[in-house]
PDB file of C-alpha atoms in Angstrom:
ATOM      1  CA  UNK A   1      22.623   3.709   8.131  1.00 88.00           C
ATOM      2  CA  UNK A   2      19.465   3.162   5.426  1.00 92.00           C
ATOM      3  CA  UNK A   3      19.450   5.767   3.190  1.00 96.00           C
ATOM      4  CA  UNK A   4      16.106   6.939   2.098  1.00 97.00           C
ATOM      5  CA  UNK A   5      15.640   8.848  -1.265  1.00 98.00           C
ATOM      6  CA  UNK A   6      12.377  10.192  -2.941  1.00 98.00           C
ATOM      7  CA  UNK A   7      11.847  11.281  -6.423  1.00 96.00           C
ATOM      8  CA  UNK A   8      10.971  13.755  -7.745  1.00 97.00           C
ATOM      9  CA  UNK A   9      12.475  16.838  -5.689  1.00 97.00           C
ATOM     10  CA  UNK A  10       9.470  18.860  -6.578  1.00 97.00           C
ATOM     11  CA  UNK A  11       6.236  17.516  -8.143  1.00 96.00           C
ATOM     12  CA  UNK A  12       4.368  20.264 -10.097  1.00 95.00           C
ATOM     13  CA  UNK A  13       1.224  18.499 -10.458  1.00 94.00           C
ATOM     14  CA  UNK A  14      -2.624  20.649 -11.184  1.00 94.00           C
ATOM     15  CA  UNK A  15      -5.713  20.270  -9.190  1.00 93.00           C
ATOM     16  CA  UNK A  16      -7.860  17.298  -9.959  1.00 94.00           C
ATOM     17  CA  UNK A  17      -4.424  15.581 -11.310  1.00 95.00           C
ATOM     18  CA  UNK A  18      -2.458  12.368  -9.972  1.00 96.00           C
ATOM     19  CA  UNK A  19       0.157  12.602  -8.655  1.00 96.00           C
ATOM     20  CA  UNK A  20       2.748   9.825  -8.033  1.00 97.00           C
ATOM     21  CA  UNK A  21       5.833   9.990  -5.452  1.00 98.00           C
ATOM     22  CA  UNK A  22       8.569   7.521  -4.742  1.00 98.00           C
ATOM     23  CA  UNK A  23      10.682   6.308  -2.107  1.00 98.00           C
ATOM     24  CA  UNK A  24      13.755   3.867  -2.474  1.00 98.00           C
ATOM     25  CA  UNK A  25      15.552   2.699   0.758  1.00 98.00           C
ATOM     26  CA  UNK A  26      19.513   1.731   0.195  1.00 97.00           C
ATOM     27  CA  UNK A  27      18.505  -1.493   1.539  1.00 96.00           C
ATOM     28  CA  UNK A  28      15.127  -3.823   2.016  1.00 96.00           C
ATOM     29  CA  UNK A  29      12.998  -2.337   4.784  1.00 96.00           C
ATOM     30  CA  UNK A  30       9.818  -5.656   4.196  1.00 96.00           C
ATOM     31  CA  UNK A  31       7.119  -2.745   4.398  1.00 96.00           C
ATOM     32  CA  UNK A  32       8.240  -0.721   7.431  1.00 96.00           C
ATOM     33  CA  UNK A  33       7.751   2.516   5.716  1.00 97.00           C
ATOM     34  CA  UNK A  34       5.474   5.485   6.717  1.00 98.00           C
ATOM     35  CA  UNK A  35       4.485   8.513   4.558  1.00 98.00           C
ATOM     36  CA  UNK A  36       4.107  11.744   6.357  1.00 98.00           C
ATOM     37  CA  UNK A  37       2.495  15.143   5.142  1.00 98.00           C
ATOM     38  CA  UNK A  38       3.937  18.540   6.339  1.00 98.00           C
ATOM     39  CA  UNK A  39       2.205  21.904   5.132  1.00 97.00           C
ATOM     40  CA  UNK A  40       4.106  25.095   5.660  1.00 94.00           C
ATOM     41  CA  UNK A  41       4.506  26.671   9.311  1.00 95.00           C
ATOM     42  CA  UNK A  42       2.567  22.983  10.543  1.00 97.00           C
ATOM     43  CA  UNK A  43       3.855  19.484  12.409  1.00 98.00           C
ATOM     44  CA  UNK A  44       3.961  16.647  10.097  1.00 98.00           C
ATOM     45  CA  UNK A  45       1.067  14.602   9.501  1.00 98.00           C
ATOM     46  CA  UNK A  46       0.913  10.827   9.242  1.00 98.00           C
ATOM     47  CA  UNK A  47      -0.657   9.634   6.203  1.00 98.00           C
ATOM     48  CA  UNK A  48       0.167   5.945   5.772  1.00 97.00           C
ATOM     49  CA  UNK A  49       1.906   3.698   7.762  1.00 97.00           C
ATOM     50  CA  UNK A  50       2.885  -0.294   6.958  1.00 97.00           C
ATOM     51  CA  UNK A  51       3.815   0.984   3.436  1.00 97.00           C
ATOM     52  CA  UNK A  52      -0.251   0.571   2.605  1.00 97.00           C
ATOM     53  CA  UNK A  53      -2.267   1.403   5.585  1.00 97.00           C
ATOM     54  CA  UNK A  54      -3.837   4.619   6.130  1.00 97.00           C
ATOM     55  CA  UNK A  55      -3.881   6.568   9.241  1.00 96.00           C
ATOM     56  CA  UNK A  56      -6.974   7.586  11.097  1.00 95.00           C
ATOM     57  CA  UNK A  57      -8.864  10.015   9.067  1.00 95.00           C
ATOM     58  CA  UNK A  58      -6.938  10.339   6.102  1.00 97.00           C
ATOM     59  CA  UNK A  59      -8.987  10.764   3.029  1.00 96.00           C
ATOM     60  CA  UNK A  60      -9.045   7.360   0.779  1.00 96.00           C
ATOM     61  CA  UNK A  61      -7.491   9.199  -2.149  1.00 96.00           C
ATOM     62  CA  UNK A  62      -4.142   8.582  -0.483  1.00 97.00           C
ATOM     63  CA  UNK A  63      -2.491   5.240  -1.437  1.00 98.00           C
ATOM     64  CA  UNK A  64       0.348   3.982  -0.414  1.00 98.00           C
ATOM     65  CA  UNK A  65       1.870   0.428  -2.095  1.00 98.00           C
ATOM     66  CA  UNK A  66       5.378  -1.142  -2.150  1.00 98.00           C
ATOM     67  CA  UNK A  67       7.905  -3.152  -0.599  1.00 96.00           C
ATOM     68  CA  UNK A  68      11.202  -4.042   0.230  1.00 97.00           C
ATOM     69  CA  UNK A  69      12.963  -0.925  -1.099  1.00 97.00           C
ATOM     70  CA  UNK A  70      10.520   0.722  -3.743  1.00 98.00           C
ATOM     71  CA  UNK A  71       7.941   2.337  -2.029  1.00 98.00           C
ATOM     72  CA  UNK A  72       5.201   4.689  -4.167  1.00 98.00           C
ATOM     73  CA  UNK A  73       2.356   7.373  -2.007  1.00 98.00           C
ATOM     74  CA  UNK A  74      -0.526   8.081  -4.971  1.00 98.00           C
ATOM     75  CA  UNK A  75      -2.738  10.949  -4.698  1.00 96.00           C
ATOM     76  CA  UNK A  76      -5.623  10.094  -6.711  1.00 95.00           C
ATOM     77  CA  UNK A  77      -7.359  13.547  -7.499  1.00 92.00           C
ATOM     78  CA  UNK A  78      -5.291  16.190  -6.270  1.00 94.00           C
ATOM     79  CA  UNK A  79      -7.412  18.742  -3.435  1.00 92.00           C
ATOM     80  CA  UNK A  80      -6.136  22.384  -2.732  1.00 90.00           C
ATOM     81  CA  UNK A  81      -4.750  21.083   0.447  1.00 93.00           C
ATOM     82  CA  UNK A  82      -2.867  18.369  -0.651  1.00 94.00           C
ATOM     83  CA  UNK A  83       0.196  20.782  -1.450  1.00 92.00           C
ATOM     84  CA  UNK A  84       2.562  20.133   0.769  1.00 96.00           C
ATOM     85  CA  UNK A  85       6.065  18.427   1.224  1.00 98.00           C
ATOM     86  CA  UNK A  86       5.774  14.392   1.793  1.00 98.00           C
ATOM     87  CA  UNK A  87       8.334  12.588   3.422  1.00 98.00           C
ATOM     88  CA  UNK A  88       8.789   9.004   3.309  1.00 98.00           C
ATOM     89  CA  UNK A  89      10.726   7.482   7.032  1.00 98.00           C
ATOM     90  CA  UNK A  90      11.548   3.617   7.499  1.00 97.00           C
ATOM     91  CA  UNK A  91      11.333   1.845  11.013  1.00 96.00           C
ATOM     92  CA  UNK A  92      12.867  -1.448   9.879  1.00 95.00           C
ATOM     93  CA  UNK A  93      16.597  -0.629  10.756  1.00 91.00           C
ATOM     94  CA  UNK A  94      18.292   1.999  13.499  1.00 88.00           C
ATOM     95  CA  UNK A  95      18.545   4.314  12.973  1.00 94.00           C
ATOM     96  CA  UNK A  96      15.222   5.631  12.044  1.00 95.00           C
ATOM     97  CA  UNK A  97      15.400   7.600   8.803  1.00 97.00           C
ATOM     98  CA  UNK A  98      13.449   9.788   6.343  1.00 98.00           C
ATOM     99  CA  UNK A  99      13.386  10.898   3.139  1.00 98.00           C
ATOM    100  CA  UNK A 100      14.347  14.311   2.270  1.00 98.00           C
ATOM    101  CA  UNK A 101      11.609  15.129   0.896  1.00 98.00           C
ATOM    102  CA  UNK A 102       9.050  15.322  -1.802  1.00 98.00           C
ATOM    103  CA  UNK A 103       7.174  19.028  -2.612  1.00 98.00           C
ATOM    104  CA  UNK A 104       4.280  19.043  -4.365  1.00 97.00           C
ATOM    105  CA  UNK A 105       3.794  22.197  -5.828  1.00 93.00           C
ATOM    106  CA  UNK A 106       0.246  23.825  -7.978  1.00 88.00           C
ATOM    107  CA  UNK A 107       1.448  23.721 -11.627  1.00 86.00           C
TER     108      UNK A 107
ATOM    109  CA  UNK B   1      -8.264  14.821  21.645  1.00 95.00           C
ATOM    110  CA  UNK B   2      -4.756  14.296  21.971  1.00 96.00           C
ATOM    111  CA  UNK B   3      -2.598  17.079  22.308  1.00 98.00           C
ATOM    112  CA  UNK B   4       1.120  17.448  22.632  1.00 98.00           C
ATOM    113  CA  UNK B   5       2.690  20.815  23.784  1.00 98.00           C
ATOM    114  CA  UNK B   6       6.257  21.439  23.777  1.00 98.00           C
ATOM    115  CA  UNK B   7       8.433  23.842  25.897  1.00 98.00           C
ATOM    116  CA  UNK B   8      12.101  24.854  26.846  1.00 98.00           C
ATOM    117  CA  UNK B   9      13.570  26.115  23.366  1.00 97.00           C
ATOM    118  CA  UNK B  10      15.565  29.565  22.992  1.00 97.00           C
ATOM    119  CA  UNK B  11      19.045  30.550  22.300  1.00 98.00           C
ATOM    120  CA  UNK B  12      21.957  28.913  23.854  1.00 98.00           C
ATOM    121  CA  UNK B  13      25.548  29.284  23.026  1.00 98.00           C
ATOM    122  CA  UNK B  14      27.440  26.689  21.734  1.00 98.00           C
ATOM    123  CA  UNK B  15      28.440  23.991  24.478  1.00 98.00           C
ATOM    124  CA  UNK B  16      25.280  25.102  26.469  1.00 98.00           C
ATOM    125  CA  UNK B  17      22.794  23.537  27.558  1.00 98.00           C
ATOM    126  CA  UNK B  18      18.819  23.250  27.522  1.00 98.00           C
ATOM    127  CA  UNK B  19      15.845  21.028  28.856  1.00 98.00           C
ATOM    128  CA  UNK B  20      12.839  20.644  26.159  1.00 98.00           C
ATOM    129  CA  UNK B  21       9.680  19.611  27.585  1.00 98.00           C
ATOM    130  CA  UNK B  22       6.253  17.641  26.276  1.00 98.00           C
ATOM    131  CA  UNK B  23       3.331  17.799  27.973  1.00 98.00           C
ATOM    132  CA  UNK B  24       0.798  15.243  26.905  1.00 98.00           C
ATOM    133  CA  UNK B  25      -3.199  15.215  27.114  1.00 98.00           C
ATOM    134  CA  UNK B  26      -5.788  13.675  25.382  1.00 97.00           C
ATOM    135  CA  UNK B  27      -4.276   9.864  26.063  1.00 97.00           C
ATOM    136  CA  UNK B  28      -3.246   7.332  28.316  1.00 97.00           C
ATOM    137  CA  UNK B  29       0.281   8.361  28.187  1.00 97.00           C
ATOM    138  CA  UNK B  30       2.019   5.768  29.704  1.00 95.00           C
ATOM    139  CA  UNK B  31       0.927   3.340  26.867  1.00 95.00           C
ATOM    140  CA  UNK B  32       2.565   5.076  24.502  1.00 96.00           C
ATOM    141  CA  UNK B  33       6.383   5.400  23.144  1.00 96.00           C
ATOM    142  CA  UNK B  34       7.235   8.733  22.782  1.00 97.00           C
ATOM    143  CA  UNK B  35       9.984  10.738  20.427  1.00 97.00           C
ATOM    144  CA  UNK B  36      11.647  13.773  19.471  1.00 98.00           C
ATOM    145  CA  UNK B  37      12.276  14.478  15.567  1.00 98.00           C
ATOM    146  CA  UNK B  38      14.138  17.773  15.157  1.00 98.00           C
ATOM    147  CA  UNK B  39      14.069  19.817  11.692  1.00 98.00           C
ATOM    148  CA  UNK B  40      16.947  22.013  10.802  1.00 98.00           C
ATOM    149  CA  UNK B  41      15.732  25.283   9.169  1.00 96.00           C
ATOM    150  CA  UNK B  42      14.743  24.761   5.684  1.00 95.00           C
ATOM    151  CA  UNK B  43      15.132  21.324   5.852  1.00 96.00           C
ATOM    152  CA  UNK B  44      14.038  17.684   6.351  1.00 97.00           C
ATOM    153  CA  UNK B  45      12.934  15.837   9.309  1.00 98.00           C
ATOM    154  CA  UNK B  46      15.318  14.176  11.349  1.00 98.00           C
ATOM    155  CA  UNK B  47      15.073  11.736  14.540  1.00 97.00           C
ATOM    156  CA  UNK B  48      16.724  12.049  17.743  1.00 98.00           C
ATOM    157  CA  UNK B  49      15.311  10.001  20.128  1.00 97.00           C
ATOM    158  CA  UNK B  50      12.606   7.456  21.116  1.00 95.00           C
ATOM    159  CA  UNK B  51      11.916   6.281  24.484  1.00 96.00           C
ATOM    160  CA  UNK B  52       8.958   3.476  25.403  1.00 94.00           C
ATOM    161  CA  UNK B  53       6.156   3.820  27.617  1.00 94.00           C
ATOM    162  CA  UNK B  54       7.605   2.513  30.748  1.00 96.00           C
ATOM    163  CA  UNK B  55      10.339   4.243  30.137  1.00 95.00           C
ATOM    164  CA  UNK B  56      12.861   1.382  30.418  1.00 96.00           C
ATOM    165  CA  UNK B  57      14.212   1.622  27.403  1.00 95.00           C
ATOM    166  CA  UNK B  58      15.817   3.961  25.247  1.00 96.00           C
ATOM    167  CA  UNK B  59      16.831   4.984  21.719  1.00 95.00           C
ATOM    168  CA  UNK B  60      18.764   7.747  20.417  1.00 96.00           C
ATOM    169  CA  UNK B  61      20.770   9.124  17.049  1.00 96.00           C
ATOM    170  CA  UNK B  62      24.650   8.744  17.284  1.00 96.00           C
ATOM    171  CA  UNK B  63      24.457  12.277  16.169  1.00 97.00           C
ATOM    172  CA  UNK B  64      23.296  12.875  19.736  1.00 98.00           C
ATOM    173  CA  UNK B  65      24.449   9.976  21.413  1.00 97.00           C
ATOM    174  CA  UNK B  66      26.519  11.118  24.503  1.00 97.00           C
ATOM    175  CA  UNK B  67      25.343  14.733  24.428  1.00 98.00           C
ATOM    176  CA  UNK B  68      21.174  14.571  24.418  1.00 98.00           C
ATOM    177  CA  UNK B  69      18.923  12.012  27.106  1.00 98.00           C
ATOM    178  CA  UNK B  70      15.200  11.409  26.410  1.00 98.00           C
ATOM    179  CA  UNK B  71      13.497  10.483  29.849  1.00 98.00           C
ATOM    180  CA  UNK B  72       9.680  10.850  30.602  1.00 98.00           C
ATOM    181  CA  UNK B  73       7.344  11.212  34.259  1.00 98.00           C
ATOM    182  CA  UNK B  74       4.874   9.068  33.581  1.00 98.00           C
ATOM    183  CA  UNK B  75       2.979  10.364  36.570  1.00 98.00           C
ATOM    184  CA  UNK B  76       2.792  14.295  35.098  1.00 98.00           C
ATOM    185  CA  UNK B  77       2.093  12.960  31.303  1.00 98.00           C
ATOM    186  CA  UNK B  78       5.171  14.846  30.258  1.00 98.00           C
ATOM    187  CA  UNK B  79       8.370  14.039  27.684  1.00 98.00           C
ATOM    188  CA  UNK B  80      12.109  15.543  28.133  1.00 98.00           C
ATOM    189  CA  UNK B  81      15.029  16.030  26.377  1.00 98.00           C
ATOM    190  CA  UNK B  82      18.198  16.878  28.010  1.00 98.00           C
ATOM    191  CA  UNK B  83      20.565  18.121  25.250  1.00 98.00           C
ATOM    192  CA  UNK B  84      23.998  19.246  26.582  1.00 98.00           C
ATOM    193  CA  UNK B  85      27.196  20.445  24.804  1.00 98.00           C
ATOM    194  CA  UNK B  86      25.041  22.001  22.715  1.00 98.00           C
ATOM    195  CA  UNK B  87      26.353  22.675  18.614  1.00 98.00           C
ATOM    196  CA  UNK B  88      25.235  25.063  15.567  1.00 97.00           C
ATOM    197  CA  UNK B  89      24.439  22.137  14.126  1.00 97.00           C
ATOM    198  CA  UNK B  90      22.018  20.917  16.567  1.00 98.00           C
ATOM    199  CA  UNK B  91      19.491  24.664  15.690  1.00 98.00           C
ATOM    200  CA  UNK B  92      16.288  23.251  15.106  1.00 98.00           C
ATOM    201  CA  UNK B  93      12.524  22.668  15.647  1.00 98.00           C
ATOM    202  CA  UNK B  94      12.265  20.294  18.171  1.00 98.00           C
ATOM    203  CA  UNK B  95       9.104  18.118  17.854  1.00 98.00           C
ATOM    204  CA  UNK B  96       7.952  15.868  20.601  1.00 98.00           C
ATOM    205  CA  UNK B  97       5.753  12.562  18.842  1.00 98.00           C
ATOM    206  CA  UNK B  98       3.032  10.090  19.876  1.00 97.00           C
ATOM    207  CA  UNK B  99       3.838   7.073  18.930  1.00 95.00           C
ATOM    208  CA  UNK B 100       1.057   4.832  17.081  1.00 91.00           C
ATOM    209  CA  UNK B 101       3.400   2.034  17.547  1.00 76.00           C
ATOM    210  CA  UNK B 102       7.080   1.875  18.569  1.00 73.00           C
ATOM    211  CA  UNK B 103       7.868   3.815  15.331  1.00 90.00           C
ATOM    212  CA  UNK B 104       5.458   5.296  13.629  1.00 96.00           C
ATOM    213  CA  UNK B 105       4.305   8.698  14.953  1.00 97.00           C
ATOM    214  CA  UNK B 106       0.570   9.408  14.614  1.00 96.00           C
ATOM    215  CA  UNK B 107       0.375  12.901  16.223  1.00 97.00           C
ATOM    216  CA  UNK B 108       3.372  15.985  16.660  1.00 98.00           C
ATOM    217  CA  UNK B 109       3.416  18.992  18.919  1.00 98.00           C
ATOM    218  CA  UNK B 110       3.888  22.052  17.271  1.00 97.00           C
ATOM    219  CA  UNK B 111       7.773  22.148  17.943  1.00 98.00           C
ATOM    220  CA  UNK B 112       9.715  24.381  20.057  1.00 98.00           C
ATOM    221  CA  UNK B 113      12.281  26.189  18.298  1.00 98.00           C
ATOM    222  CA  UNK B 114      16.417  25.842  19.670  1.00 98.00           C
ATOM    223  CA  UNK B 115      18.881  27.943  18.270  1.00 98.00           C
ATOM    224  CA  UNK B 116      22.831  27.690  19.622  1.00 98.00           C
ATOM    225  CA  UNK B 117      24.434  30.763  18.403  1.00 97.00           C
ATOM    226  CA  UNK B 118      26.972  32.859  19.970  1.00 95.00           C
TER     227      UNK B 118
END
């Protein structure tokens, strides 16, 4: 099974700040990787999707770059509502897996 | 707009059984793969089960495998999950997804909670 891990645990990160998460998959996934947002008490979002593309309506200061098993989601500026926990998932292999998780937290 | 509304969650007891439900709007649902991702309390997201738009063919987690069946009814827009011998392990949020491609899921239900407890 791939085995998906993300760095930091817990980003503490101020408003208006960059913030920078990673993803590394045990193995190469080529750039099957999605990004996902998921506030408190809500569904997960998708935020990117082909390691670099970005869902419908998400706001261009999400980036997403990478490949084969180093994968990076940038927030450019970071808004009020960006604090949430972001979870990385590959589709190249079965079974489908995610990260456990990155939080980013107000500092 | 696409909306995705799940149903069928409670408490079971262990080696129970339950029927989850999706009902879709909003898109041509037969176009579309469909999945269930569960989340443990507290914890990360997890997949369970994918099944494509016809229907004809399925996918599911070996931590299932056996005990859970993902079918869909194409003609009432709706999603299943038939999870038998139910575990502790298996409490969760159960969250039905639209899939943007095979894969990838571009919109969630708001989950139906199942906990197996005695």
């Amino acid at each position: 099974e791939m085995v998906m891990t993300q760095s930091p645990a817990t980003l503490s990160v101020s408003p208006g700040e960059r913030a920078t998460l990673s993803c590394r998959a045990s193995q190469s996934v080529s750039t099957n990787l999605a990004w996902y947002q998921q506030k408190p008490g809500q569904a997960p979002r998708l935020l990117i999707y082909d390691a670099s593309t970005r869902a419908t309506g998400i706001p261009a200061w999400f980036s997403g770059s990478g490949s084969e098993t180093e994968f990076t989601l940038t927030i450019s500026s970071l808004q009020s509502e960006d604090f949430a926990v972001y979870y990385c998932q590959q589709y190249n292999n079965w079974p489908l897996t995610f990260g456990p998780g990155t939080k980013v937290d107000i500092k | 707009e696409v909306q995705l509304l799940e149903s069928g969650g409670g408490l079971v007891q262990p080696g129970g059984s339950l029927r989850l439900s999706c009902a879709a709007s909003g898109f041509t649902f037969n176009n579309y793969a469909m999945t269930w991702v569960r989340q443990a309390p507290g914890k990360g997201l997890e997949w369970v089960s994918t099944i494509s738009g016809s229907g004809g063919s399925t996918y599911t987690a070996d931590s299932v495998k056996g005990r859970f069946t993902i079918s869909r009814d194409n003609s009432k827009n709706t999603l299943y999950l038939q999870m038998n011998s139910l575990r502790a392990d298996d409490t969760a949020l159960y969250y039905c997804a639209k899939g943007l491609h095979l894969w990838v899921f571009d919109y969630w239900g708001q989950g139906t909670l199942v906990t197996v407890s005695s």
